[in-house]
Short mmCIF file of C-alpha atoms in Angstrom, two decimals:
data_model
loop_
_atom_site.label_atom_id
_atom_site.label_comp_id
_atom_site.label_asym_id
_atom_site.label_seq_id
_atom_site.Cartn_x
_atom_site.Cartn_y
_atom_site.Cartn_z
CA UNK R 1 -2.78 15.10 -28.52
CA UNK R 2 -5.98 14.48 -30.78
CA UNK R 3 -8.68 17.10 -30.60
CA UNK R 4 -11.69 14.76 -29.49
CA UNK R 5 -11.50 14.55 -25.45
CA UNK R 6 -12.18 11.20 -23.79
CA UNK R 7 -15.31 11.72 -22.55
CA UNK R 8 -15.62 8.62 -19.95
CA UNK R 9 -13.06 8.27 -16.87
CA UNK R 10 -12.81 4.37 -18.81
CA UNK R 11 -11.74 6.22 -22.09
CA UNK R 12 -9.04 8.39 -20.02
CA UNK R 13 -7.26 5.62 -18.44
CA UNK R 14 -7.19 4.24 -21.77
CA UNK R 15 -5.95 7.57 -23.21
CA UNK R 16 -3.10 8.61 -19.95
CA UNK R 17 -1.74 4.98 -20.74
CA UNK R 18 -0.24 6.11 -24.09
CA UNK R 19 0.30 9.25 -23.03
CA UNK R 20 4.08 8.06 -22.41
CA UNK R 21 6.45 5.67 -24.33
CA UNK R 22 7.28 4.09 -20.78
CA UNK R 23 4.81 2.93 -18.13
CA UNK R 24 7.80 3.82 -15.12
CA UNK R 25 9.84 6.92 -15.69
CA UNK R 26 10.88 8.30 -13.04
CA UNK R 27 11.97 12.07 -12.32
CA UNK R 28 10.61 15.02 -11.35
CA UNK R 29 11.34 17.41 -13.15
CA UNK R 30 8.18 16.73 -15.85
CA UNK R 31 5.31 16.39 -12.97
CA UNK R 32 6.63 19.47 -11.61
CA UNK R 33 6.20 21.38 -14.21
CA UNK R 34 3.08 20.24 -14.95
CA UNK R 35 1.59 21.26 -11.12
CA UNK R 36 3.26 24.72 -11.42
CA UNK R 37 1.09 25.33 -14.99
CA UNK R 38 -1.55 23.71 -12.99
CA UNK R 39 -0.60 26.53 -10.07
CA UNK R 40 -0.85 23.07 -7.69
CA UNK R 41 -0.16 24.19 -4.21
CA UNK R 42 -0.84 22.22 -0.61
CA UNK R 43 -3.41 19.67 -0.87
CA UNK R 44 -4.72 20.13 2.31
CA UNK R 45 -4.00 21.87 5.14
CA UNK R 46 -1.82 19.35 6.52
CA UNK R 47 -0.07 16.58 4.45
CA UNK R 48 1.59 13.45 5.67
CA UNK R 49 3.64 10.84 2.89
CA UNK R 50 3.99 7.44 3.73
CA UNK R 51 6.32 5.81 1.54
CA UNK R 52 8.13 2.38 2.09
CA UNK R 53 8.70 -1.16 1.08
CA UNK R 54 5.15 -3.21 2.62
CA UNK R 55 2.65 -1.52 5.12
CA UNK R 56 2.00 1.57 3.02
CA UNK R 57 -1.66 0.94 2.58
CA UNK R 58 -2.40 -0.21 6.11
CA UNK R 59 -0.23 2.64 7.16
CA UNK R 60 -2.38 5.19 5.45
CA UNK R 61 -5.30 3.28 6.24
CA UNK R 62 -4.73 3.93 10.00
CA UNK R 63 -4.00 8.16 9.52
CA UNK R 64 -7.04 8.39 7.42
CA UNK R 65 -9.23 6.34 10.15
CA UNK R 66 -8.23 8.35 13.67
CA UNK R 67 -8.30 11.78 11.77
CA UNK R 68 -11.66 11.20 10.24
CA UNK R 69 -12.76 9.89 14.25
CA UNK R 70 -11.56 13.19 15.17
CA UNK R 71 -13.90 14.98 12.60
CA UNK R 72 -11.42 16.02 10.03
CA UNK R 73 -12.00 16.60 6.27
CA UNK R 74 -9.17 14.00 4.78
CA UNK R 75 -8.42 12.98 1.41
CA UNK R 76 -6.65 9.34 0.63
CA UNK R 77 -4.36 9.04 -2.27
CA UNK R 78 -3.14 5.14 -2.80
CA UNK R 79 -2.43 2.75 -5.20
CA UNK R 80 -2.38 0.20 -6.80
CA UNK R 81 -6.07 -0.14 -7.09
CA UNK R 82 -7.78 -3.83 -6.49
CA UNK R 83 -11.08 -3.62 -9.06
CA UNK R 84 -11.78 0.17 -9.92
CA UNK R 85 -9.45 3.02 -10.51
CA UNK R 86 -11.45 4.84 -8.02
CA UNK R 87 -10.32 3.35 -5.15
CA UNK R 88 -7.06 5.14 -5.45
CA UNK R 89 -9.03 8.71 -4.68
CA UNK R 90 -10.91 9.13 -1.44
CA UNK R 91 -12.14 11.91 0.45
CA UNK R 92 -13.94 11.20 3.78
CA UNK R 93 -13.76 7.32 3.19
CA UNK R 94 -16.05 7.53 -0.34
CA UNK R 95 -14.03 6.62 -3.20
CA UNK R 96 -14.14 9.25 -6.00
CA UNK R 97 -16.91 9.69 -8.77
CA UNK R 98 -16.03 9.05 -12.64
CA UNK R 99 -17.12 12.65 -12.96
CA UNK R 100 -14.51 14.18 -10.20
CA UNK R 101 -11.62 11.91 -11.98
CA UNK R 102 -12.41 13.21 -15.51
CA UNK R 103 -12.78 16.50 -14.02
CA UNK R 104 -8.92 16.23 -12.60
CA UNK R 105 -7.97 14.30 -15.86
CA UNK R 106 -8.93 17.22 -18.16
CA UNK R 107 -7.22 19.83 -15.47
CA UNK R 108 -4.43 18.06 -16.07
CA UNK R 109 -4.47 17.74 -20.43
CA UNK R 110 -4.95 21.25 -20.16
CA UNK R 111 -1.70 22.32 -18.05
CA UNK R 112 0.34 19.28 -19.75
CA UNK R 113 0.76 20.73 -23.14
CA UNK R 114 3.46 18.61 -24.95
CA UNK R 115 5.28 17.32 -21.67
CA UNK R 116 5.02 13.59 -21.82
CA UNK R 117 3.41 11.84 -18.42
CA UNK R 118 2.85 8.31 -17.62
CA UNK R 119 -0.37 6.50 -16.30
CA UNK R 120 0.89 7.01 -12.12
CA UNK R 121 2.21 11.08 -13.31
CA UNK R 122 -1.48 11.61 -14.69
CA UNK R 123 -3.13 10.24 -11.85
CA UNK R 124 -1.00 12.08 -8.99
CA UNK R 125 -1.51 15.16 -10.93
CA UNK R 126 -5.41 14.53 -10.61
CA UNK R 127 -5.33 13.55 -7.00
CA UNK R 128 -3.45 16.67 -5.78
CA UNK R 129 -5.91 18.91 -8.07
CA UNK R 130 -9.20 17.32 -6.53
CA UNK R 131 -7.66 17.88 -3.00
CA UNK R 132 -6.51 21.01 -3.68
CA UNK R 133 -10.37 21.83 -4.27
CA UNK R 134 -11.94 19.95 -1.30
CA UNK R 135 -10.47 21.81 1.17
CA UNK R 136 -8.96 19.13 3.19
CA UNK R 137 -7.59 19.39 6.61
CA UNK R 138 -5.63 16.15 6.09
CA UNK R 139 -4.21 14.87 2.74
CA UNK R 140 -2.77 11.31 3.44
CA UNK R 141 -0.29 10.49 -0.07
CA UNK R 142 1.32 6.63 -0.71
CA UNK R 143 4.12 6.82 -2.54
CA UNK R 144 4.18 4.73 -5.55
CA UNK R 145 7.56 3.65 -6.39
CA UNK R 146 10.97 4.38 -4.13
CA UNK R 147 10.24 7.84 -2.94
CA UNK R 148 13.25 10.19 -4.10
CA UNK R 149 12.00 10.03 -8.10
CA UNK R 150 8.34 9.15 -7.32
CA UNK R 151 5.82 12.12 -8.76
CA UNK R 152 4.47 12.03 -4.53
CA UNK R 153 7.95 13.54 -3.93
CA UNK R 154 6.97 16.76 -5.13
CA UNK R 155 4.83 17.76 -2.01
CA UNK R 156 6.70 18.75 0.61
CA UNK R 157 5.17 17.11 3.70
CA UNK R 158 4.34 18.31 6.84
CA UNK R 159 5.56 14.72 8.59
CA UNK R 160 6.94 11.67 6.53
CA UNK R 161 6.82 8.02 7.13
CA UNK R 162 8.83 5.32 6.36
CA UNK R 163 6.98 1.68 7.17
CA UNK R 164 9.96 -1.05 6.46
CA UNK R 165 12.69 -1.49 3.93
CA UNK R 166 13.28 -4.41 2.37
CA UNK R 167 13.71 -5.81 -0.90
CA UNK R 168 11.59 -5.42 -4.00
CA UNK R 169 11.30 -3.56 -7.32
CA UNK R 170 15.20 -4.52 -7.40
CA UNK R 171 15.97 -3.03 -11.35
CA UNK R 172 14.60 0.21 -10.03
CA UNK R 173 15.54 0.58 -6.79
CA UNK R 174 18.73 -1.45 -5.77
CA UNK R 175 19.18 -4.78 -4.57
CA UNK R 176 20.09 -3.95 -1.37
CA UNK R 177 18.55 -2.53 1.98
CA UNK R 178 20.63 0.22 1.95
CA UNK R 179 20.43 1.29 -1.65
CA UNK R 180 16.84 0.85 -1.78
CA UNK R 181 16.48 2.67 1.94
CA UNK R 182 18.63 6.09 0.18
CA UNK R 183 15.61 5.81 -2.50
CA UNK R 184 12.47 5.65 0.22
CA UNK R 185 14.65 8.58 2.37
CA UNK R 186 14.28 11.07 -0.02
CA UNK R 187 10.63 11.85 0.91
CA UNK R 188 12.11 13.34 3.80
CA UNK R 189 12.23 16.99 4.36
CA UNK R 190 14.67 19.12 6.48
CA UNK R 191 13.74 19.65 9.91
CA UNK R 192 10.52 17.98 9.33
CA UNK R 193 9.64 14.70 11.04
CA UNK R 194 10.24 11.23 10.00
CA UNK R 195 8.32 8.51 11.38
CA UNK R 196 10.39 5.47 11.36
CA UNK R 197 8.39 2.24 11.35
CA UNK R 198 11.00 -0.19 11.73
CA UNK R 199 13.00 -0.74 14.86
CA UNK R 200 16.24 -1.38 13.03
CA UNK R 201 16.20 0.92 9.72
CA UNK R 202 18.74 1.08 7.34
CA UNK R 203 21.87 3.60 7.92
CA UNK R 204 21.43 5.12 4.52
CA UNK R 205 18.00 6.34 5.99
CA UNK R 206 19.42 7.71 8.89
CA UNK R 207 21.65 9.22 7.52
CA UNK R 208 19.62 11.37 5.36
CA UNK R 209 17.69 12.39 8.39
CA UNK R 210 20.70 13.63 10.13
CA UNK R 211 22.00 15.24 6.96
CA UNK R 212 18.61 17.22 6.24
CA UNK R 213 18.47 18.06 10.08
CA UNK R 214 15.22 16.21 10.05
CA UNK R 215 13.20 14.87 13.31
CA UNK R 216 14.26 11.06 13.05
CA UNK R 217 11.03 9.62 15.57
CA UNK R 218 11.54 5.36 15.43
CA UNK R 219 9.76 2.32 16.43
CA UNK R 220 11.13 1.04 19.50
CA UNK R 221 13.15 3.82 19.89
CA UNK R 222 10.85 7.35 20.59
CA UNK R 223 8.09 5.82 20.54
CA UNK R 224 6.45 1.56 21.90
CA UNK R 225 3.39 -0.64 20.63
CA UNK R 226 2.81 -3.22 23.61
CA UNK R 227 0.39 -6.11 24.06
CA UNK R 228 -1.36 -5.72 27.02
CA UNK R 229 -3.89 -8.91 26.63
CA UNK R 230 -5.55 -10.28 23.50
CA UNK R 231 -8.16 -7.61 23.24
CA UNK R 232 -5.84 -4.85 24.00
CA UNK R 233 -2.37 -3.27 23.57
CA UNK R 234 -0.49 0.24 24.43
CA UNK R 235 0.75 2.91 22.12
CA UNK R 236 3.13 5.52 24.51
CA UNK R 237 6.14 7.96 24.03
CA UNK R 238 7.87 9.65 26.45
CA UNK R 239 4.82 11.87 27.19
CA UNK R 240 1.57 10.25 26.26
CA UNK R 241 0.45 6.55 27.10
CA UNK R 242 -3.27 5.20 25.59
CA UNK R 243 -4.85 2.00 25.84
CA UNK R 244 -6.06 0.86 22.35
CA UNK R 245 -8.00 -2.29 21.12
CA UNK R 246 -6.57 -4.67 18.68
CA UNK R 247 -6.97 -3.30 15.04
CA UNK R 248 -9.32 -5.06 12.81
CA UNK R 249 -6.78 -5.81 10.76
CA UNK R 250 -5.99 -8.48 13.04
CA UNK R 251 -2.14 -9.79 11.65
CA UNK R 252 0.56 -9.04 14.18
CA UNK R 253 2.37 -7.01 12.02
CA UNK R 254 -0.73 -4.31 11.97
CA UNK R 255 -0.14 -3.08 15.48
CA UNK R 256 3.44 -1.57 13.96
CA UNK R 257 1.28 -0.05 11.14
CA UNK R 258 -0.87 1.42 13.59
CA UNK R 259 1.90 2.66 15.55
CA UNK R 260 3.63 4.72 13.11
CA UNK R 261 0.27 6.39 12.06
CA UNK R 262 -0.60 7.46 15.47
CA UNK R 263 2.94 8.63 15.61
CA UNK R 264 2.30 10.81 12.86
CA UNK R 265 -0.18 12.16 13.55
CA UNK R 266 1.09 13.45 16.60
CA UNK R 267 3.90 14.31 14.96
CA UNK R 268 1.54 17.15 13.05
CA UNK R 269 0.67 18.93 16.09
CA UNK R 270 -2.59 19.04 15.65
CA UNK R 271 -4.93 17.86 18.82
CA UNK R 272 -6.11 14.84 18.32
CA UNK R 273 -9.40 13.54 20.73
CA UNK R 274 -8.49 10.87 22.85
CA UNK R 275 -11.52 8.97 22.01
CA UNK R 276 -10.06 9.02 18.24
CA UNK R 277 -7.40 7.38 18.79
CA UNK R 278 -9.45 4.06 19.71
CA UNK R 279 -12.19 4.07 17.08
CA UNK R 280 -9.88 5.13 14.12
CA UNK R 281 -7.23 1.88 15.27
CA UNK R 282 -10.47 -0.14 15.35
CA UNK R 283 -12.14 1.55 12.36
CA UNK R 284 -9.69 1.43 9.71
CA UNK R 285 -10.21 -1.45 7.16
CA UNK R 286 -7.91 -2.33 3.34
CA UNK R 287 -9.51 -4.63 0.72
CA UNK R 288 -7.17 -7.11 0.34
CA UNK R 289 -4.88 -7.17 3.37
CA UNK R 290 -5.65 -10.77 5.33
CA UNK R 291 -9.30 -9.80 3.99
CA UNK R 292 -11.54 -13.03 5.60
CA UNK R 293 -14.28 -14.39 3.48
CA UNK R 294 -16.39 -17.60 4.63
CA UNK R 295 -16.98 -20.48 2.42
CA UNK R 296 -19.02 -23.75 3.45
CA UNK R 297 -17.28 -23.87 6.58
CA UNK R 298 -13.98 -22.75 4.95
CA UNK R 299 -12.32 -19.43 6.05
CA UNK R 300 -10.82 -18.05 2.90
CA UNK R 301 -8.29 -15.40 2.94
CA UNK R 302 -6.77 -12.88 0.60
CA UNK R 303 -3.52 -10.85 0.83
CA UNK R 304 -1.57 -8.88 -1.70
CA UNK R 305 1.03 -9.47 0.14
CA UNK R 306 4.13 -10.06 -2.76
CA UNK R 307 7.83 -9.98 -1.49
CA UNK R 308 9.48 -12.16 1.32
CA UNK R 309 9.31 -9.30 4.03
CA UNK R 310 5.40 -9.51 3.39
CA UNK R 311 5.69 -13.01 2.85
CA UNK R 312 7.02 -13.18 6.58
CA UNK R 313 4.47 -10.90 8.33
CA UNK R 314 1.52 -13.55 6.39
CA UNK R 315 2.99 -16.51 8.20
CA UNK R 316 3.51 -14.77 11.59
CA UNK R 317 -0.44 -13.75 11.23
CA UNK R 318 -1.13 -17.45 10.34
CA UNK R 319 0.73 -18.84 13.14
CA UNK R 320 -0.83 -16.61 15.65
CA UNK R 321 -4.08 -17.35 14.43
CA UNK R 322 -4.14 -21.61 13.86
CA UNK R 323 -6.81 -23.31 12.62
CA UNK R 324 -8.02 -26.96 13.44
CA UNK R 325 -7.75 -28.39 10.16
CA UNK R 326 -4.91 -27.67 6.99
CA UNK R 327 -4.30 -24.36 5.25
CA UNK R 328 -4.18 -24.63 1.37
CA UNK R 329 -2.28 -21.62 -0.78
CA UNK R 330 -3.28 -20.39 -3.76
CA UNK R 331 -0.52 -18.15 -5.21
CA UNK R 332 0.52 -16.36 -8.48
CA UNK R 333 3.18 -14.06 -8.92
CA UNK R 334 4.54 -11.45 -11.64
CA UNK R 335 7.42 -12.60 -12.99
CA UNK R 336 9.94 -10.29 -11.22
CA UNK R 337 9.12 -11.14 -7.78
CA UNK R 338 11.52 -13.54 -5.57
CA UNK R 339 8.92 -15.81 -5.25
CA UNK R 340 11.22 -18.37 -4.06
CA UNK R 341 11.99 -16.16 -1.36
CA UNK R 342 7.84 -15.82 -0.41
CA UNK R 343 7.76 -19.39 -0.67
CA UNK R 344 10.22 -20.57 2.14
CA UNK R 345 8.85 -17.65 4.59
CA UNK R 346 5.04 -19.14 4.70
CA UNK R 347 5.90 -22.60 3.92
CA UNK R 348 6.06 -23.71 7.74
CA UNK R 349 2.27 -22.64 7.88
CA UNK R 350 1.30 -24.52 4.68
CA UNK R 351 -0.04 -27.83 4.11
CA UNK R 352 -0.77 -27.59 0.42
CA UNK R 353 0.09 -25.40 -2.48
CA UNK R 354 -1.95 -24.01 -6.15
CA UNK R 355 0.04 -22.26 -8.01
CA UNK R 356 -1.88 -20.48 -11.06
CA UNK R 357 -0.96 -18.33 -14.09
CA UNK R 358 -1.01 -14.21 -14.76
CA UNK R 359 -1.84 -12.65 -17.68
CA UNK R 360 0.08 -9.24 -18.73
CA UNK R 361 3.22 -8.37 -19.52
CA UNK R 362 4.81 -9.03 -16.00
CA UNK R 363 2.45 -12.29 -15.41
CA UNK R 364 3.67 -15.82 -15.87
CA UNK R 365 1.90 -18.84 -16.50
CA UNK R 366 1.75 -21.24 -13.24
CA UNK R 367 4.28 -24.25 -15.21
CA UNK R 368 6.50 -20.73 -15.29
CA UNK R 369 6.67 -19.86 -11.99
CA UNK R 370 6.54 -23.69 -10.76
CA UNK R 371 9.90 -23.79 -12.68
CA UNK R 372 10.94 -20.89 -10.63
CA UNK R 373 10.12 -23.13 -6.94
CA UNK R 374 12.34 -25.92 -7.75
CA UNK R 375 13.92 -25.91 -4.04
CA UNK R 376 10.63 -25.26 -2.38
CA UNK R 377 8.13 -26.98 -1.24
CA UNK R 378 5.74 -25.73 -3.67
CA UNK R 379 7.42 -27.60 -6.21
CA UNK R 380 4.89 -30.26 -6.11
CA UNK R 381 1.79 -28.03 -6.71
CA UNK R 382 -0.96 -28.42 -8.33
CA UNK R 383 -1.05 -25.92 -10.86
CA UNK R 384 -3.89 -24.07 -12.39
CA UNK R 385 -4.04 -21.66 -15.57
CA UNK R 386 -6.06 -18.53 -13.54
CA UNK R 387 -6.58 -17.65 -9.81
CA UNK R 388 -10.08 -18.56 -10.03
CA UNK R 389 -9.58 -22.04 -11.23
CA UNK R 390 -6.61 -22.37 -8.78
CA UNK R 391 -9.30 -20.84 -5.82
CA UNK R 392 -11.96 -23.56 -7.00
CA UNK R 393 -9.20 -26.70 -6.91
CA UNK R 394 -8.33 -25.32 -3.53
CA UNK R 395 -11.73 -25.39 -2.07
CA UNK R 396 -12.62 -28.50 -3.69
CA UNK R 397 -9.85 -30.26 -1.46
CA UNK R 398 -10.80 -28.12 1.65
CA UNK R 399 -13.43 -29.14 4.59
CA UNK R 400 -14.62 -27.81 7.43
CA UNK R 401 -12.06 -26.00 9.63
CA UNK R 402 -9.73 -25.58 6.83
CA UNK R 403 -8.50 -22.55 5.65
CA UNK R 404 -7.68 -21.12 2.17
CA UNK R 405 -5.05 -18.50 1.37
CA UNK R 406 -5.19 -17.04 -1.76
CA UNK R 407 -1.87 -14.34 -2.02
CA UNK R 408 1.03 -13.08 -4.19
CA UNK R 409 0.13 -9.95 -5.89
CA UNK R 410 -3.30 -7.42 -6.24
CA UNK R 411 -3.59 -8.70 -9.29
CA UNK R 412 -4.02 -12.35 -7.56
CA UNK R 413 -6.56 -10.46 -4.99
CA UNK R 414 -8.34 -8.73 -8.01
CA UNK R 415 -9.39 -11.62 -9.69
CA UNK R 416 -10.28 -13.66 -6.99
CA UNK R 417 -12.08 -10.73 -5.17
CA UNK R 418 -15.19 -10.57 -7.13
CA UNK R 419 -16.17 -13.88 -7.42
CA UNK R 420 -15.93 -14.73 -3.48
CA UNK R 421 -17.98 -11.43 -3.14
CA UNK R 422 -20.20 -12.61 -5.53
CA UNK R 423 -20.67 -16.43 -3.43
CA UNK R 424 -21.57 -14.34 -0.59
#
């Protein structure tokens, strides 16, 4: 470690992403040691971790939205971010200052000592640390990576949640449901409940719930989202019905996201107001999840949605939600994504495709991934070196009552983000 500090929260992202010869180690046993030195303890008075393959964000989004309606102190912990490293730290909905971060960044160098951590380590560390000092009756955690080996896994949560499993991060996880579902069970704690998003989870995840003695409480199962009309739908268990309007994140897929947070929240036995329920489902908001912009008459959307499970829930949203004219998409990919896999689930709800380049060690250029889309329809795309330029080719071939869907990864949505915020 050199002597000077970084001083600026710009100079310590720069420094934590040396700070380990790998950018993905996983293992616990360093990060633990690290938040014992750091004497790290509960991050807030209640914790819930919401690990699993797509919905994580949303997910989170919805616990942090009805417990903050219900006038609790919560802290956020998420990543990736979209444009600032921020984002990933919130506490009451605000985003954390540069001089909080550094502040958690140096707690950190000093407990570390020689013990190697990488860039998502570092920045877990810091996250529990300003938590621990806010004095949170909530801390909402997204697990990064799998769940068993992620550095989230070393808080023992009060209620766990598993959104979906499905394929993705492959080399690190399994190829496999059921492989990759024994890596997103092991944020699950003995006789502690589980919140099960999926109606149909894999065995493997089950299984560890039975085998841990935990509270197994599923979709479909223990607990029901129903449409009721198209303003409304009904969350109910076996003891407790509400009436709820449709989230704001409007795709079909968010009323199951929304479902699984209200069920853990009652899972935390806590009393929750009933009028909290409501605004927090029609409160919550995520940059970057079907996130609508307006352009000359052309509704552009963005998604970070990057595997063919999320692939699937983007075409379901587009088909409930047609437009007159075509929809054009704009879509880059890192280059170990089954993007032929994304491809054929929205292609059905596509009239056009731009396929454009990513920079970075897991980008590709667009004649890369193009190569990759031989048996899809997006063969014949038009292709584009950057998402901007992609975006631009897109809208230049849109009218009125078209639509624009620009998708594939948050680094995609990050560079397309700021300059259709900055068109207004």
């Amino acid at each position: 470690m050199s002597s000077v500090r970084p001083a600026t929260l710009e100079q310590w992202l720069t420094h934590i992403e040396q700070q380990h010869p790998q950018a993905i180690a996983m293992g616990l046993d360093r990060v633990r040691e690290v938040a014992a030195r750091l004497q790290l303890g509960k991050p807030g008075e209640h914790t819930i971790v919401v690990g699993g393959t797509n919905g994580k964000g949303s997910t989170v989004a919805f616990i942090e939205s009805i417990a903050r309606a219900a006038g609790w102190k919560v802290g956020a912990y998420t990543s990736p971010h979209l444009l600032r490293y921020n984002e990933r730290v919130r506490i009451d909905g605000v985003d954390a200052d540069d001089a909080t971060l550094v502040a958690g960044f140096n707690a950190v160098e000093d407990a570390r000592g020689d013990t190697p951590l990488t860039y998502f380590e570092y920045g877990t560390l810091c996250a529990l640390w300003i938590f621990q000092q806010a004095g949170l009756d909530l801390a909402v955690l997204e697990v990064g990576l799998g769940g068993r080996l992620d550095a989230v896994n070393i808080i023992d949560a009060d209620v766990s949640v598993i959104t979906t499993v499905d394929i993705d991060h492959a080399d690190w996880l399994g190829s496999d449901r059921e492989a990759i579902g024994e890596e997103k069970a092991g944020i699950i704690r003995g006789w502690k409940p589980v919140i099960l998003g999926e109606t149909d989870p894999p065995s493997s995840v089950l299984r560890r719930a039975y085998v841990l003695g935990a509270n197994a409480i599923r979709g479909g199962s223990d607990f029901f989202a129903e449409p009721i009309d198209a303003q409304h739908w009904s969350w109910r268990d076996v003891s407790f019905r509400i009436e709820l309007p449709q989230p704001a994140l409007w795709a079909p897929i968010q009323r199951t996201n929304a479902a699984a947070a209200i069920a853990a929240l009652r899972a935390l036995d806590k009393p929750v107001p009933e009028a909290a329920w409501a605004q927090g489902v029609a409160d919550a908001q995520v940059v970057g999840r079907l996130q609508s912009f307006q352009h000359e008459g052309v509704e552009v959307l963005l998604d970070v949605g990057h595997n063919p499970q999320a692939a699937g829930a983007l075409a379901a949203a587009l088909q409930a939600k047609p437009v007159t004219g075509r929809t054009f998409a704009v879509y880059a990919a890192l280059v170990d994504k089954d993007a032929p896999g994304v491809v054929q689930a929205l292609q059905a709800q596509v009239d056009a495709w731009y396929l454009a380049g990513l920079e970075g060690a897991r980008g590709q250029t667009a004649a890369q991934l193009r190569d990759r889309l031989k048996d899809t329809q997006a063969h014949g795309a038009e292709l584009a070196d950057t998402v901007n330029a992609a975006l631009q080719a897109a809208l230049a071939q849109a009218g009125q009552g078209d639509r624009v869907l620009v998708f594939g990864s948050f680094h995609t949505v990050a560079e397309a983000l700021p300059a259709l915020r900055s068109a207004g």
